[in-house]
Coordinates of C-alpha atoms in Angstrom, one line a residue:
X239 CA 8.3 -53.9 -76.0
X240 CA 7.3 -51.4 -73.4
X241 CA 6.6 -47.7 -73.9
X242 CA 8.8 -46.9 -70.8
X243 CA 11.9 -48.0 -72.7
X244 CA 11.3 -45.2 -75.3
X245 CA 13.5 -42.2 -74.2
X246 CA 11.5 -39.7 -76.4
X247 CA 8.4 -40.2 -74.3
X248 CA 10.3 -39.1 -71.2
X249 CA 11.8 -36.1 -73.0
X250 CA 8.4 -34.9 -73.9
X251 CA 7.5 -34.7 -70.2
X252 CA 9.8 -31.6 -70.1
X253 CA 6.7 -29.7 -71.3
X254 CA 5.6 -29.7 -67.7
X255 CA 8.2 -27.1 -67.0
X256 CA 8.3 -25.5 -70.4
X257 CA 4.6 -24.6 -70.6
X258 CA 4.6 -22.3 -67.6
X259 CA 7.7 -20.5 -69.0
X260 CA 5.9 -20.1 -72.4
X261 CA 2.9 -18.6 -70.7
X262 CA 5.2 -16.2 -68.9
X263 CA 6.6 -15.3 -72.3
X264 CA 3.1 -14.5 -73.4
X265 CA 2.7 -12.1 -70.5
X266 CA 6.0 -10.3 -71.4
X267 CA 5.2 -10.1 -75.1
X268 CA 1.7 -8.7 -74.6
X269 CA 2.9 -6.2 -72.0
X270 CA 4.8 -4.3 -74.7
X271 CA 1.8 -2.2 -75.9
X272 CA -1.7 -1.2 -74.7
X273 CA -4.7 -3.0 -76.2
X274 CA -6.2 -1.4 -79.2
X275 CA -9.8 -0.1 -79.6
X276 CA -11.1 -3.7 -80.1
X277 CA -9.1 -5.8 -77.6
X278 CA -11.6 -8.7 -77.7
X279 CA -11.4 -9.0 -81.5
X280 CA -7.6 -8.9 -81.3
X281 CA -7.5 -11.7 -78.8
X282 CA -9.9 -13.8 -80.8
X283 CA -7.9 -13.4 -84.0
X284 CA -4.6 -14.2 -82.2
X285 CA -6.1 -17.3 -80.6
X286 CA -7.6 -18.5 -83.8
X287 CA -4.3 -18.1 -85.7
X288 CA -2.1 -19.4 -82.9
X289 CA -4.2 -22.1 -81.2
X290 CA -7.3 -23.0 -83.2
X291 CA -5.6 -23.4 -86.5
X292 CA -2.9 -25.7 -85.2
X293 CA -5.4 -27.6 -83.1
X294 CA -7.5 -28.4 -86.3
X295 CA -4.3 -29.5 -88.1
X296 CA -3.2 -31.7 -85.1
X297 CA -6.7 -33.2 -85.0
X298 CA -6.2 -34.5 -88.5
X299 CA -2.5 -35.3 -88.2
X300 CA -1.4 -35.8 -84.5
X301 CA 2.1 -34.7 -83.5
X302 CA 4.6 -37.4 -84.2
X303 CA 5.6 -39.2 -81.1
X304 CA 9.3 -39.2 -82.3
X305 CA 9.4 -35.5 -83.1
X306 CA 10.5 -32.8 -80.6
X307 CA 9.5 -29.9 -82.9
X308 CA 13.0 -28.8 -83.7
X309 CA 14.6 -32.3 -84.1
X310 CA 13.2 -35.7 -84.8
X311 CA 14.2 -39.4 -85.4
X312 CA 14.7 -39.9 -89.1
X313 CA 11.7 -41.6 -90.7
X314 CA 13.7 -44.4 -92.3
X315 CA 15.4 -45.1 -89.0
X316 CA 12.2 -45.7 -87.0
X317 CA 12.1 -49.0 -85.1
X318 CA 9.2 -51.4 -85.0
X319 CA 8.4 -50.3 -81.5
X320 CA 8.3 -46.6 -82.5
X321 CA 6.0 -47.4 -85.3
X322 CA 3.7 -49.3 -82.9
X323 CA 3.6 -46.3 -80.6
X324 CA 2.7 -44.0 -83.5
X325 CA -0.3 -46.3 -84.2
X326 CA -1.7 -45.5 -80.8
X327 CA -1.8 -41.7 -81.3
X328 CA -5.1 -41.8 -83.2
X329 CA -7.2 -42.3 -80.0
X330 CA -10.3 -40.2 -79.8
X331 CA -9.7 -39.5 -76.1
X332 CA -6.3 -38.0 -76.9
X333 CA -7.8 -35.8 -79.6
X334 CA -10.5 -34.6 -77.3
X335 CA -8.0 -33.7 -74.6
X336 CA -5.9 -31.8 -77.1
X337 CA -9.0 -29.9 -78.4
X338 CA -10.0 -29.1 -74.8
X339 CA -6.5 -27.7 -74.1
X340 CA -6.7 -25.5 -77.2
X341 CA -10.1 -24.3 -76.2
X342 CA -8.9 -23.5 -72.6
X343 CA -6.2 -21.3 -74.1
X344 CA -8.8 -18.7 -75.2
X345 CA -9.9 -17.7 -71.7
X346 CA -6.3 -18.0 -70.4
X347 CA -5.0 -15.9 -73.2
X348 CA -7.8 -13.4 -72.6
X349 CA -6.9 -13.2 -68.9
X350 CA -3.1 -12.8 -69.6
X351 CA -3.7 -10.0 -72.0
X352 CA -5.9 -8.1 -69.5
X353 CA -3.2 -8.3 -66.8
X354 CA -0.1 -8.1 -68.9
X355 CA 0.3 -4.4 -68.2
X356 CA 1.7 -5.3 -64.8
X357 CA 4.9 -6.6 -66.5
X358 CA 5.4 -3.6 -68.9
X359 CA 8.8 -2.6 -67.3
X360 CA 10.1 -6.1 -68.1
X361 CA 8.7 -6.5 -71.6
X362 CA 11.3 -7.0 -74.4
X363 CA 8.8 -5.3 -76.8
X364 CA 8.3 -2.2 -74.7
X365 CA 7.0 0.8 -76.9
X366 CA 6.4 -1.6 -79.8
X367 CA 3.1 -1.5 -81.7
X368 CA 0.3 -3.7 -80.6
X369 CA 0.4 -5.6 -83.9
X370 CA 4.0 -6.7 -83.1
X371 CA 3.1 -8.1 -79.8
X372 CA 0.1 -10.1 -81.2
X373 CA 2.3 -11.3 -84.1
X374 CA 4.9 -12.7 -81.6
X375 CA 2.1 -14.2 -79.4
X376 CA 0.7 -16.4 -82.2
X377 CA 3.8 -18.7 -82.6
X378 CA 3.9 -19.0 -78.8
X379 CA 0.3 -20.2 -78.8
X380 CA 1.1 -22.7 -81.5
X381 CA 4.1 -24.1 -79.6
X382 CA 1.9 -24.4 -76.4
X383 CA -0.7 -26.3 -78.4
X384 CA 1.9 -28.6 -79.8
X385 CA 3.5 -29.3 -76.5
X386 CA 0.2 -29.8 -74.8
X387 CA -0.7 -32.6 -77.3
X388 CA 2.7 -34.2 -76.9
X389 CA 2.4 -34.1 -73.1
X390 CA -0.9 -35.9 -73.0
X391 CA 0.3 -38.4 -75.6
X392 CA 3.5 -39.2 -73.7
X393 CA 1.6 -39.5 -70.4
X394 CA -1.0 -41.8 -71.9
X395 CA 1.6 -44.1 -73.5
X396 CA 3.8 -44.3 -70.4
X397 CA 1.0 -45.5 -68.3
X398 CA -0.4 -47.9 -70.9
X399 CA -0.4 -51.6 -70.3
X400 CA 2.3 -53.0 -72.7
X401 CA 0.2 -56.2 -73.2
X402 CA -2.4 -54.2 -75.2
X403 CA 0.1 -52.7 -77.7
X404 CA 0.3 -55.8 -80.0
X405 CA -3.4 -55.4 -80.6
X406 CA -2.7 -52.4 -82.8
X407 CA -0.6 -53.1 -85.9
X408 CA 2.3 -50.7 -86.4
X409 CA 2.1 -47.9 -89.0
X410 CA 4.0 -48.3 -92.3
X411 CA 6.4 -45.6 -93.2
X412 CA 4.0 -44.3 -95.9
X413 CA 1.2 -44.1 -93.3
X414 CA 3.5 -42.3 -90.9
X415 CA 4.4 -39.6 -93.4
X416 CA 0.8 -39.0 -94.4
X417 CA -1.0 -39.4 -91.0
X418 CA 1.4 -37.8 -88.5
X419 CA 2.9 -34.3 -88.2
X420 CA 6.6 -34.8 -88.1
X421 CA 8.6 -31.6 -87.6
X422 CA 12.3 -31.0 -87.0
X423 CA 15.6 -31.9 -88.4
X424 CA 16.1 -35.7 -88.8
X425 CA 19.2 -36.0 -86.6
X426 CA 17.9 -37.6 -83.4
X427 CA 19.0 -41.2 -82.7
X428 CA 18.7 -42.5 -79.1
X429 CA 19.1 -46.0 -77.8
X430 CA 16.1 -47.6 -75.9
X431 CA 16.3 -47.4 -72.1
X432 CA 17.0 -50.6 -70.0
X433 CA 13.9 -51.3 -68.0
X434 CA 15.0 -54.7 -66.5
X435 CA 17.9 -55.8 -64.4
X436 CA 20.7 -57.6 -66.3
X437 CA 21.0 -61.4 -65.7
X438 CA 24.8 -61.3 -65.2
X439 CA 24.8 -61.8 -61.4
X440 CA 22.7 -65.0 -61.8
X441 CA 25.1 -66.3 -64.5
X442 CA 28.1 -65.6 -62.3
X443 CA 26.4 -67.5 -59.5
X444 CA 26.1 -70.5 -61.7
X445 CA 29.7 -70.3 -62.9
X446 CA 31.2 -70.0 -59.4
X447 CA 30.2 -73.5 -58.2
X448 CA 31.6 -75.0 -61.4
X449 CA 34.9 -73.2 -60.9
X450 CA 35.1 -74.3 -57.3
X451 CA 34.5 -77.9 -58.2
X452 CA 37.2 -77.8 -60.8
X453 CA 39.6 -76.3 -58.2
X454 CA 38.7 -79.1 -55.8
X455 CA 39.4 -81.8 -58.4
X456 CA 42.8 -80.3 -59.2
X457 CA 43.6 -80.2 -55.5
X458 CA 42.7 -83.8 -55.0
X459 CA 44.7 -85.1 -57.9
X460 CA 48.2 -84.6 -56.2
X461 CA 47.0 -86.3 -53.1
X462 CA 45.9 -89.4 -55.1
X463 CA 49.2 -89.5 -56.9
X464 CA 51.1 -89.5 -53.6
X465 CA 49.0 -92.4 -52.3
X466 CA 49.7 -94.4 -55.4
X467 CA 53.5 -93.8 -55.0
X468 CA 53.5 -95.0 -51.3
X469 CA 51.6 -98.2 -52.3
X470 CA 54.2 -99.0 -55.0
X471 CA 57.1 -98.6 -52.4
X472 CA 55.4 -101.0 -50.0
X473 CA 54.9 -103.7 -52.7
X474 CA 58.6 -103.6 -53.6

C-alpha cells in the first residue's frame, strides 16, 4: 500500500488554490462596513471564534483524512489502507504546523481588516453592519483552518516512505469515530489510483513465442505427410 494511490490525498491539495480565494473572500466580507470603536477587540474575538476554537478542536481530533468537509467516505466502507493513513495523523509535527497556521491567521486577519476598505465597491455586504461582516468572517476562518490542516497532512502523507507505514497499526472503526473529526455526507466512494504499470505487455510477449511455435508445428505437419506418401509410392 502506498499513500500516492489514495485519490483523497490528491484532492486535498486543491486547498493550494482554494486558500487564496477564501482570503480574498475575507477581504470582500470585511469591506462591507467600517471598523467599530474597538477594531482590535473585534478582530481578536473573530479570530478566537473562527480560528483558535477550531484549532483547539483539531488538535484533539485531527481532520479525518477521508473527509472533504462537505462529503466523506462512509465509515463502514473504509479500507485497511485508509485506516492505516488515519493512524498517521496523530503526529506531533503535524499538530504543531496546524497550530502555527492558526496563529499566523491572526496577524493576517488583522492586516486584511485594516486594508479591506479598498474593496468596498466590490463587497457583497456593502452598507451592512459591522457585526454581520464579522459573523460571516468567522466561518471563513474556520474553513481556512480546516483546509490548512488537511493540506499539510496530505502533503506529509504523499511524501512519506511507504515502507514505514506498516510500523503503525491501523485504527479501528471505534477509534476512528472517537479520535478523528469526520465531517460531510457519507457518499464518497473512489477507487484507488494505479501507481504501477500493468504487466500485460510482458505476458503478451511470453504468449507470442508459444503461438509462433504452434504455427510452425502445424505448417511442418503437411510437409511430413507428403514425404511419407512419396516413400510409400516408391516401395510399391
